[in-house]
GROMACS .gro file of C-alpha atoms in nm:
model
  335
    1UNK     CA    1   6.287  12.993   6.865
    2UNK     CA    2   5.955  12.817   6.757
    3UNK     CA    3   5.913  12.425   6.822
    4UNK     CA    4   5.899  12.376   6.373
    5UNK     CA    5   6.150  12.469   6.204
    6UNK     CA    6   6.068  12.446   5.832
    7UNK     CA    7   6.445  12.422   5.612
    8UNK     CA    8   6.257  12.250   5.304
    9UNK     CA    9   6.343  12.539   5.082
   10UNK     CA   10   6.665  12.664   5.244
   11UNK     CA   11   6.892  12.573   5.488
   12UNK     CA   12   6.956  12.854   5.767
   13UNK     CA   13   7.274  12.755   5.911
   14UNK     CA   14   7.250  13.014   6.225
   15UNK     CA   15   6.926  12.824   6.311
   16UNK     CA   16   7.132  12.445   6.282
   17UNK     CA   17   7.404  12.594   6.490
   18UNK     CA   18   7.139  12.697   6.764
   19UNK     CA   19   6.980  12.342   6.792
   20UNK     CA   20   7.327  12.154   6.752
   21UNK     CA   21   7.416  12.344   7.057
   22UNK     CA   22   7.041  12.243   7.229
   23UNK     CA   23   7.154  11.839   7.154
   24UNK     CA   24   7.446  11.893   7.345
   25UNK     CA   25   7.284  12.062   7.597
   26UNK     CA   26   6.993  11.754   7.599
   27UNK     CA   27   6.722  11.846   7.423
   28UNK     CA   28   6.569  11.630   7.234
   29UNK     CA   29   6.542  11.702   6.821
   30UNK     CA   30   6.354  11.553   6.524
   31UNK     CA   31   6.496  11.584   6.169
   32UNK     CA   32   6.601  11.470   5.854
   33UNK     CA   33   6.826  11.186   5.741
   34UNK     CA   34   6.874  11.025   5.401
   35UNK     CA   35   6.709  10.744   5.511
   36UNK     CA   36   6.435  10.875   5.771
   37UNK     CA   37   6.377  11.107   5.963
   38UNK     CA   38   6.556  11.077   6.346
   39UNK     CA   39   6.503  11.188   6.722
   40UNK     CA   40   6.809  11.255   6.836
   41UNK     CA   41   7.001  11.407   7.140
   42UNK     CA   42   7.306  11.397   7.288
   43UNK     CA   43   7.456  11.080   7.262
   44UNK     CA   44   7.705  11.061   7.519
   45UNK     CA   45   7.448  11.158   7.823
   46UNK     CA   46   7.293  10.923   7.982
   47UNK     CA   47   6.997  11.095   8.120
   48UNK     CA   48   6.943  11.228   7.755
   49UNK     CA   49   6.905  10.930   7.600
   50UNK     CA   50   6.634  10.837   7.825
   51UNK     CA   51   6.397  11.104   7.676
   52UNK     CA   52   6.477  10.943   7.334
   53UNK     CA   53   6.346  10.619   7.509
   54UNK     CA   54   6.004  10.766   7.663
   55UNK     CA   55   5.933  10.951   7.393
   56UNK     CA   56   5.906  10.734   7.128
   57UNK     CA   57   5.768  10.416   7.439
   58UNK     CA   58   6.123  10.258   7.345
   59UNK     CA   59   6.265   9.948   7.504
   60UNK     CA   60   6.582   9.997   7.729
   61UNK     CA   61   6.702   9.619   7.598
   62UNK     CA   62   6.697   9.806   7.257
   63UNK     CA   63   7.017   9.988   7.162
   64UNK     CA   64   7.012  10.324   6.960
   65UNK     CA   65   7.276  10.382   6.697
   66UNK     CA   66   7.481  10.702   6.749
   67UNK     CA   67   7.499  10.946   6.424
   68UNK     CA   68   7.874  11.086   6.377
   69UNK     CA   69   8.055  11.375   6.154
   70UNK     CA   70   8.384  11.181   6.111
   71UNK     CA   71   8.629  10.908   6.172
   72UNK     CA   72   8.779  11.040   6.471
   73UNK     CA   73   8.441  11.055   6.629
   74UNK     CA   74   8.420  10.680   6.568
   75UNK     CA   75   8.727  10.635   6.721
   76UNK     CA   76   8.620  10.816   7.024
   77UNK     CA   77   8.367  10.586   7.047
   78UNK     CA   78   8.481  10.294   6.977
   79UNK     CA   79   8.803  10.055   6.965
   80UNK     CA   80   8.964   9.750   6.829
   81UNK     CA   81   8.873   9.855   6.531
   82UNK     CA   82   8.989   9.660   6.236
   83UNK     CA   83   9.116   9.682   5.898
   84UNK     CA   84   8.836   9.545   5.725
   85UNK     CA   85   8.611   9.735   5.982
   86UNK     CA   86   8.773  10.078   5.838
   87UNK     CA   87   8.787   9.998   5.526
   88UNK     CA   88   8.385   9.941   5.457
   89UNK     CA   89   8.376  10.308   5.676
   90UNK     CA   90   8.594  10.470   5.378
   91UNK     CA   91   8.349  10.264   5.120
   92UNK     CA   92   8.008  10.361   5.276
   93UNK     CA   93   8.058  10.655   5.498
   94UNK     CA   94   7.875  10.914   5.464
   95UNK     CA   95   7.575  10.725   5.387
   96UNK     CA   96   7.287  10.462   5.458
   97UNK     CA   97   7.549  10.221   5.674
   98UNK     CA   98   7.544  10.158   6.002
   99UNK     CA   99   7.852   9.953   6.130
  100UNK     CA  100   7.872   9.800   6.462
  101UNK     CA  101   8.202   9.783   6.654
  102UNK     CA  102   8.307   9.754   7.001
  103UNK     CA  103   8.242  10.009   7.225
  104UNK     CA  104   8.482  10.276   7.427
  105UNK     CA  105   8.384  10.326   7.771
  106UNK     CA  106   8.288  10.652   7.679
  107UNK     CA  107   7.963  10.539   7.499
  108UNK     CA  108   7.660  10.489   7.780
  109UNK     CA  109   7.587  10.162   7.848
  110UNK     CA  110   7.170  10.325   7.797
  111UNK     CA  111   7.258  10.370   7.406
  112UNK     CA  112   7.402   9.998   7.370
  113UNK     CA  113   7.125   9.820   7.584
  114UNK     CA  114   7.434   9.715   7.837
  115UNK     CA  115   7.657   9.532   7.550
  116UNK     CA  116   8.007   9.584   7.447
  117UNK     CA  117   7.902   9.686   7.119
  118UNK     CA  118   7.776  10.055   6.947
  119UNK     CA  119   7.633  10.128   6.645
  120UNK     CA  120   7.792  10.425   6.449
  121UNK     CA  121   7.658  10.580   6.116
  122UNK     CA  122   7.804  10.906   5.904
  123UNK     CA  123   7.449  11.004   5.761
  124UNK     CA  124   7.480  11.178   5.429
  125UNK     CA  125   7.239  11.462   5.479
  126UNK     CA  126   7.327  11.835   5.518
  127UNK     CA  127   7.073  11.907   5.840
  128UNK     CA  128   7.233  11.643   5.999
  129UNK     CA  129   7.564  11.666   5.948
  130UNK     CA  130   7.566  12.054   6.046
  131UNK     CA  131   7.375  11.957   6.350
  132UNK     CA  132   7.626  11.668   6.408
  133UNK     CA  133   7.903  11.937   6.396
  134UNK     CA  134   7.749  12.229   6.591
  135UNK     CA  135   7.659  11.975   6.863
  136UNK     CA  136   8.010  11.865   6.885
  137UNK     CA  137   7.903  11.537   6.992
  138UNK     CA  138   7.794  11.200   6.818
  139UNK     CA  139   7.349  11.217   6.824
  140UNK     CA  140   7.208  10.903   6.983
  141UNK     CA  141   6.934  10.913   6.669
  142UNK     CA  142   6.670  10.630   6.616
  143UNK     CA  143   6.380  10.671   6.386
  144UNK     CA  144   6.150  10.943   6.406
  145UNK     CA  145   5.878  10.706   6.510
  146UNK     CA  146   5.638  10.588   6.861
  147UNK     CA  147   5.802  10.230   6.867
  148UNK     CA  148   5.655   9.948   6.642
  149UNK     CA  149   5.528  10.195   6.395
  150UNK     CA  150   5.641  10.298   6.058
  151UNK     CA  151   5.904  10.539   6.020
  152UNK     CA  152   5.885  10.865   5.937
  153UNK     CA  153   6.012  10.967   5.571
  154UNK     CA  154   5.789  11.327   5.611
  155UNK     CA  155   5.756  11.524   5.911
  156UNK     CA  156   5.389  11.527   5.827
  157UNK     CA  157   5.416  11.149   5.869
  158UNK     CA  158   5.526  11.227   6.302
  159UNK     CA  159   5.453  11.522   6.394
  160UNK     CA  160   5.078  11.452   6.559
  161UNK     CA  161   5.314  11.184   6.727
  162UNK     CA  162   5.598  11.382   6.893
  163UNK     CA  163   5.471  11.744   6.890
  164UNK     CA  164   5.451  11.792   7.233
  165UNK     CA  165   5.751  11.562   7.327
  166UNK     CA  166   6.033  11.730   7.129
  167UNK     CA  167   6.223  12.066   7.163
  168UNK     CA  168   6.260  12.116   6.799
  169UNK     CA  169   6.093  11.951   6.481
  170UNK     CA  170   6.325  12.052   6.154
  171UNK     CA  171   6.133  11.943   5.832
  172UNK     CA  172   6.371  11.884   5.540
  173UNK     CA  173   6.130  11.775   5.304
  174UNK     CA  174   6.087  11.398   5.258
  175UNK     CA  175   6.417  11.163   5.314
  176UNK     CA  176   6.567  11.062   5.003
  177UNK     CA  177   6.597  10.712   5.019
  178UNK     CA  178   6.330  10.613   5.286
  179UNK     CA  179   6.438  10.285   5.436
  180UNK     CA  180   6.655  10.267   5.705
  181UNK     CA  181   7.001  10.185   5.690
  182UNK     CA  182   7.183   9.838   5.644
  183UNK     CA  183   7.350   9.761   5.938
  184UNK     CA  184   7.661   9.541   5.926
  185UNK     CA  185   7.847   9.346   6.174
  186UNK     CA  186   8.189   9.230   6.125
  187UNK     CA  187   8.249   8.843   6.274
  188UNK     CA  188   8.548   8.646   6.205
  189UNK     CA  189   8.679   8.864   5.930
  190UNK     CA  190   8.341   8.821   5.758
  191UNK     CA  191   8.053   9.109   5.734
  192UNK     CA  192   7.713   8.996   5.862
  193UNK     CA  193   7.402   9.198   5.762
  194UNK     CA  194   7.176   9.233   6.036
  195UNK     CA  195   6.987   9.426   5.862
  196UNK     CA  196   6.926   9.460   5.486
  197UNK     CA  197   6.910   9.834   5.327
  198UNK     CA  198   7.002  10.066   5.077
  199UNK     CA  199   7.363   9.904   5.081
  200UNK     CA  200   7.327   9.602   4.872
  201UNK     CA  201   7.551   9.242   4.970
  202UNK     CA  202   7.688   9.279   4.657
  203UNK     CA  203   7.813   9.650   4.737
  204UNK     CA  204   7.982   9.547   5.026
  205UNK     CA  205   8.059   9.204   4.923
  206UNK     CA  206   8.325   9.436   4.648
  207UNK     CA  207   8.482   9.560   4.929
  208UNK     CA  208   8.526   9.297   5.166
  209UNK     CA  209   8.526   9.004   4.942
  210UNK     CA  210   8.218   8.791   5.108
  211UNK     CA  211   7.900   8.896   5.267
  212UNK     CA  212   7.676   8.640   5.477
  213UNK     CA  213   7.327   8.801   5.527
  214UNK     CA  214   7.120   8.658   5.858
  215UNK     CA  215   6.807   8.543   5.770
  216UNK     CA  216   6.841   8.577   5.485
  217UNK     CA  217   6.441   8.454   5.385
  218UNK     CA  218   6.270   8.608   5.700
  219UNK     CA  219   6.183   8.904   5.807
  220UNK     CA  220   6.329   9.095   6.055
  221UNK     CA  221   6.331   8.871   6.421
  222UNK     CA  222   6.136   9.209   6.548
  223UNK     CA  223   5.795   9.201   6.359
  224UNK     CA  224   5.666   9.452   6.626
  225UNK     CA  225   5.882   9.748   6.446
  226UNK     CA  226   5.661   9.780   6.147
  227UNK     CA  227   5.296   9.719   6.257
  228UNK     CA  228   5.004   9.884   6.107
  229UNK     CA  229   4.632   9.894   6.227
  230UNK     CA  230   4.499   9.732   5.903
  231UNK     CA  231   4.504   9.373   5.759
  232UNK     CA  232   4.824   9.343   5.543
  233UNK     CA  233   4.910   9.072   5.262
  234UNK     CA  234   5.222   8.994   5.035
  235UNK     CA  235   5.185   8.870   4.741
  236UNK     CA  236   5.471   8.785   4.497
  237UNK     CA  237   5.620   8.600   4.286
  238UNK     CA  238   5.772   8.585   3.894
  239UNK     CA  239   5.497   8.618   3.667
  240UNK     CA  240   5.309   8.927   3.740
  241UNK     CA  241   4.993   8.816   3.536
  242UNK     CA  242   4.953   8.559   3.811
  243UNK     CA  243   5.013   8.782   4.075
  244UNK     CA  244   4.746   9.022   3.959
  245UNK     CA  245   4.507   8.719   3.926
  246UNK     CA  246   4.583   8.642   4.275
  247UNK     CA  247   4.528   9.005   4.410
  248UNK     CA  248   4.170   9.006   4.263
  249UNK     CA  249   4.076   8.702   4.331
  250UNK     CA  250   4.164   8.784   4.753
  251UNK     CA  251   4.032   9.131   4.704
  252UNK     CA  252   3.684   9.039   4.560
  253UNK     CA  253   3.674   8.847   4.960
  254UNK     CA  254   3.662   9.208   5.092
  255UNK     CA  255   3.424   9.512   5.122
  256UNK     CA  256   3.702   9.745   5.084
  257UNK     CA  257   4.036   9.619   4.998
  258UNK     CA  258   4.325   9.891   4.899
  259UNK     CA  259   4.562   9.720   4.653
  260UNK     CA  260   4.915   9.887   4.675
  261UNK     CA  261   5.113   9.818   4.327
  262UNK     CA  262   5.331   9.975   4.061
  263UNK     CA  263   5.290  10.196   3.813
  264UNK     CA  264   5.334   9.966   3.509
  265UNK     CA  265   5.068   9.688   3.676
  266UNK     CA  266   4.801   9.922   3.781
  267UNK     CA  267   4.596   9.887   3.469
  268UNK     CA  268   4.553   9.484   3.575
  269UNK     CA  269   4.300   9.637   3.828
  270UNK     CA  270   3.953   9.766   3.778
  271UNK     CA  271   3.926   9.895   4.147
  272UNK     CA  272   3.977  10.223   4.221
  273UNK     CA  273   4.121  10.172   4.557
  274UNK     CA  274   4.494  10.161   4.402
  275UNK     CA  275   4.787  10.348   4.545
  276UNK     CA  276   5.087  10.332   4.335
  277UNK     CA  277   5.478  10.271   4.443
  278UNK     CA  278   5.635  10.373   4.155
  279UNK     CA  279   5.762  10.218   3.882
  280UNK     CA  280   5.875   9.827   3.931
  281UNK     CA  281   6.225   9.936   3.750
  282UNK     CA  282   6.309  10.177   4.005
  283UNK     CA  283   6.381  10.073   4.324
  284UNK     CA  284   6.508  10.354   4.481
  285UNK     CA  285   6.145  10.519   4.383
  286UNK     CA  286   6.002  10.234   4.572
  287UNK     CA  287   6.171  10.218   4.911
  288UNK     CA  288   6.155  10.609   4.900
  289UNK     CA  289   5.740  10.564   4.878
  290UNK     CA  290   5.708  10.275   5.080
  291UNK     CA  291   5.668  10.404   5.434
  292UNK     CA  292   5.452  10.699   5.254
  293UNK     CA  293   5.220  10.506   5.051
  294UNK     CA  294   5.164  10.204   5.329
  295UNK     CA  295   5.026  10.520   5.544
  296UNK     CA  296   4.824  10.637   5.265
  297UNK     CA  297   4.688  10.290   5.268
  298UNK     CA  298   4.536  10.287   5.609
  299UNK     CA  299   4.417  10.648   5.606
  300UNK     CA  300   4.141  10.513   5.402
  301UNK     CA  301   4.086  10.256   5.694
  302UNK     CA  302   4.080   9.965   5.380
  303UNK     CA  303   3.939   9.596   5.494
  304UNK     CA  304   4.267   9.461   5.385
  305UNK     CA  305   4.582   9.597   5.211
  306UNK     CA  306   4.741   9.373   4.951
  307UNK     CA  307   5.089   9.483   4.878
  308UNK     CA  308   5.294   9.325   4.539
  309UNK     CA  309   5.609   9.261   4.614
  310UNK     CA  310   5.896   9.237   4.401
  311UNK     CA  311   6.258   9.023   4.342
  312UNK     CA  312   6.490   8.994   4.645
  313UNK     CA  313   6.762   9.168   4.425
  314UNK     CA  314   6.986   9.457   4.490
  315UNK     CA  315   6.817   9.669   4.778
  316UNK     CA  316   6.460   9.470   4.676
  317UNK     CA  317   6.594   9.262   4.986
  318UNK     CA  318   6.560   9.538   5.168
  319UNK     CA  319   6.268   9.643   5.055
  320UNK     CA  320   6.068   9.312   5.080
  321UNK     CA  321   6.255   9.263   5.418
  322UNK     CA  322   6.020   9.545   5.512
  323UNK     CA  323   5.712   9.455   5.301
  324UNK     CA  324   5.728   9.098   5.502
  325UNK     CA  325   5.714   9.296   5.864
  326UNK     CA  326   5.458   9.532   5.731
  327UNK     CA  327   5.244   9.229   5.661
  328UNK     CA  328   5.340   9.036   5.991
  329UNK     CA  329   5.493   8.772   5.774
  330UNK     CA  330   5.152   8.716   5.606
  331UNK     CA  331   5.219   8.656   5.261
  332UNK     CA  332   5.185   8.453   4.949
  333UNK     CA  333   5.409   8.334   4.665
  334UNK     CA  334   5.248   8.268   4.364
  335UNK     CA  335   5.389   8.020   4.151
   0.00000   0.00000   0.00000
C-alpha cells in the first residue's frame, strides 16, 4: 500500500484496519486527531517508541501521551485510579483531554520519560479511533511535528517534514479544533491544568467542583515547543482601537511586517500584508486557524509578525497560552 493515504473524502475502513495492524506491528503512522494531527505507533513497545523519538528529534526526558479506544484500556494502563479521576474520563472522554494517572507496569518506562505517571487520551476522531481499535493496542501519539515546531493541523503542514520517516501518512483533512489538548493532573483531590486547551477550567471546574490552573499568566515552562523562524510580537489588551494604534505604530519600524488579526479589525489596517484568524467571536474558528495562519505568516518570510491577541476567557487561555510561546513571551499589553 502507498506511503499517503488520502481519507479526506471517505473513510476506507479495510485500509484503517491494515495500518492499525502495521502500529501494532511498529510502524510508525501519521494522522488525524481532533486536535492535531499525531505520529503514532505502538505504545506498549519499547523499541517503537523510539522511532517516534528520532523522528520527530524528540527528547527521551519528554514523555508521550498514549491515545486509547476505551476505559478498560486505561485501566490496563494505569492504576489507583480515583473517583474523581473517572469521573472527569466519563465528562471529557472521547475528546480534547488528556488525563494523567499513575502508571501500570505495563506502560514503558520510554513513553513516561522514567516516571510513575502516563498520560492517556480517548481522541474523538473516526481515523483514530478505528486505528486505535484495529491496532488493539493504546498509540504512543505526540504531535505530528520535528520537535519545537508548530503542530500540524494539515498534512500539507508535515509532510516535507516526515515523508521519508513514516510508514504511512493518512490525511483527514484539517483537525477540527487545532490546539492540542488540555491536560489535567489530579493532586490532592484537586485537578491541576498543566496545560490549557479546548477544555475550559470552568468545564471541568462543573465536574469536579475546583480547578487550579499552573501558571496561570505564563506561557508554557517549554517555550522551545512553538518556535518559528520569524520575529513574533503579542499585542493585547481591552480596547482594540488602541491595540490597532499600537500594531501600526511597531509595524511602520519594519520593511515588511505581516500583521495577523481578525476578521472584524482588519479594516484598522491599510497594509496589505494581513492574514486573518477569523472572527474575534469565535474562538473555536481561531484556535482551529492558528497553527495554519502563523505558517502562512512566515511563508512570506515577513520582518516581523505582530499577532492580536484576545481575552484569557473560555479556551482564549488556551489560545493565548500558545500565542505567548509563538512569540517567545515577547509581547505587549496595551492599556
Amino acid at each position: 500500500m502507498e506511503t499517503y493515504i488520502n481519507l479526506k473524502e471517505k473513510i476506507e475502513e479495510e485500509k484503517l484496519e491494515i495500518i492499525g495492524k502495521e502500529i501494532k506491528n511498529r510502524k510508525l503512522v501519521i494522522f488525524p486527531t481532533e486536535t492535531v494531527y499525531g505520529i503514532g505507533t505502538n505504545g506498549l513497545n519499547p523499541e517503537a517508541v523510539k522511532k517516534v523519538f528520532a523522528a520527530k528529534g524528540r527528547d527521551f526526558k519528554n514523555p508521550i501521551n498514549l491515545l486509547v479506544g476505551s476505559i478498560d484500556m486505561v485501566k490496563k494502563l494505569a492504576k489507583d485510579i480515583s473517583p474523581l479521576e473517572y469521573k472527569l474520563m466519563e465528562a471529557f472522554f472521547p475528546g480534547p483531554f488528556t488525563l494523567i494517572l499513575k502508571k501500570q507496569d505495563i506502560v514503558p518506562n520510554i513513553v513516561t520519560g522514567n516516571s510513575d505517571t502516563v498520560g492517556v487520551r480517548m481522541p474523538n476522531n473516526i481515523i483514530a479511533q478505528k486505528l486505535i481499535e484495529y491496532a488493539g493496542v493504546p498509540i504512543a501519539a505526540p504531535s505530528a511535528n520535528i520537535s519545537g515546531k508548530l503542530s500540524g493541523t494539515k498534512s500539507e503542514d508535515i509532510f516535507d517534514d516526515f515523508e521519508n520517516k513514516v510508514d504511512y501518512i493518512i490525511d483527514g483533512g484539517q483537525s477540527d479544533l487545532g490546539m492540542e489538548s488540555t491536560i489535567v493532573k489530579v493532586i490532592d483531590g484537586i485537578p491541576h491544568i498543566l496545560r490549557p486547551g479546548s477544555i475550559t477550567p470552568e468545564q471541568i471546574k462543573s465536574i469536579a467542583g475546583d480547578v487550579i490552573i499552573e501558571n496561570k499568566n505564563l506561557p508554557s515552562s517549554n517555550l522551545k515547543h512553538y518556535q518559528i523562524n520569524s520575529k513574533a510580537l503579542l499585542v493585547y489588551g481591552k480596547d482594540m482601537l488602541k491595540i490597532a494604534s499600537k500594531i501600526k505604530e511597531i509595524s511602520l519600524k519594519y520593511d515588511f511586517p505581516v500583521i495577523i488579526t481578525y476578521s472584524e479589525n482588519s479594516s484598522n489596517y491599510k497594509s496589505s500584508n494581513i492574514i486573518e484568524l477569523g472572527s474575534k467571536y469565535n474562538l473555536e474558528e481561531i484556535s482551529k486557524n492558528m497553527f495554519n495562519k502563523i505558517r502562512q505568516a512566515e511563508l512570506l518570510n515577513p520582518d516581523i509578525i505582530i499577532i492580536e491577541g484576545i481575552e484569557k476567557n473560555g479556551i482564549g487561555l488556551a489560545i493565548m497560552n500558545r500565542l505567548l510561546n509563538i512569540c517567545n513571551n515577547n509581547f505587549i499589553l496595551v492599556k
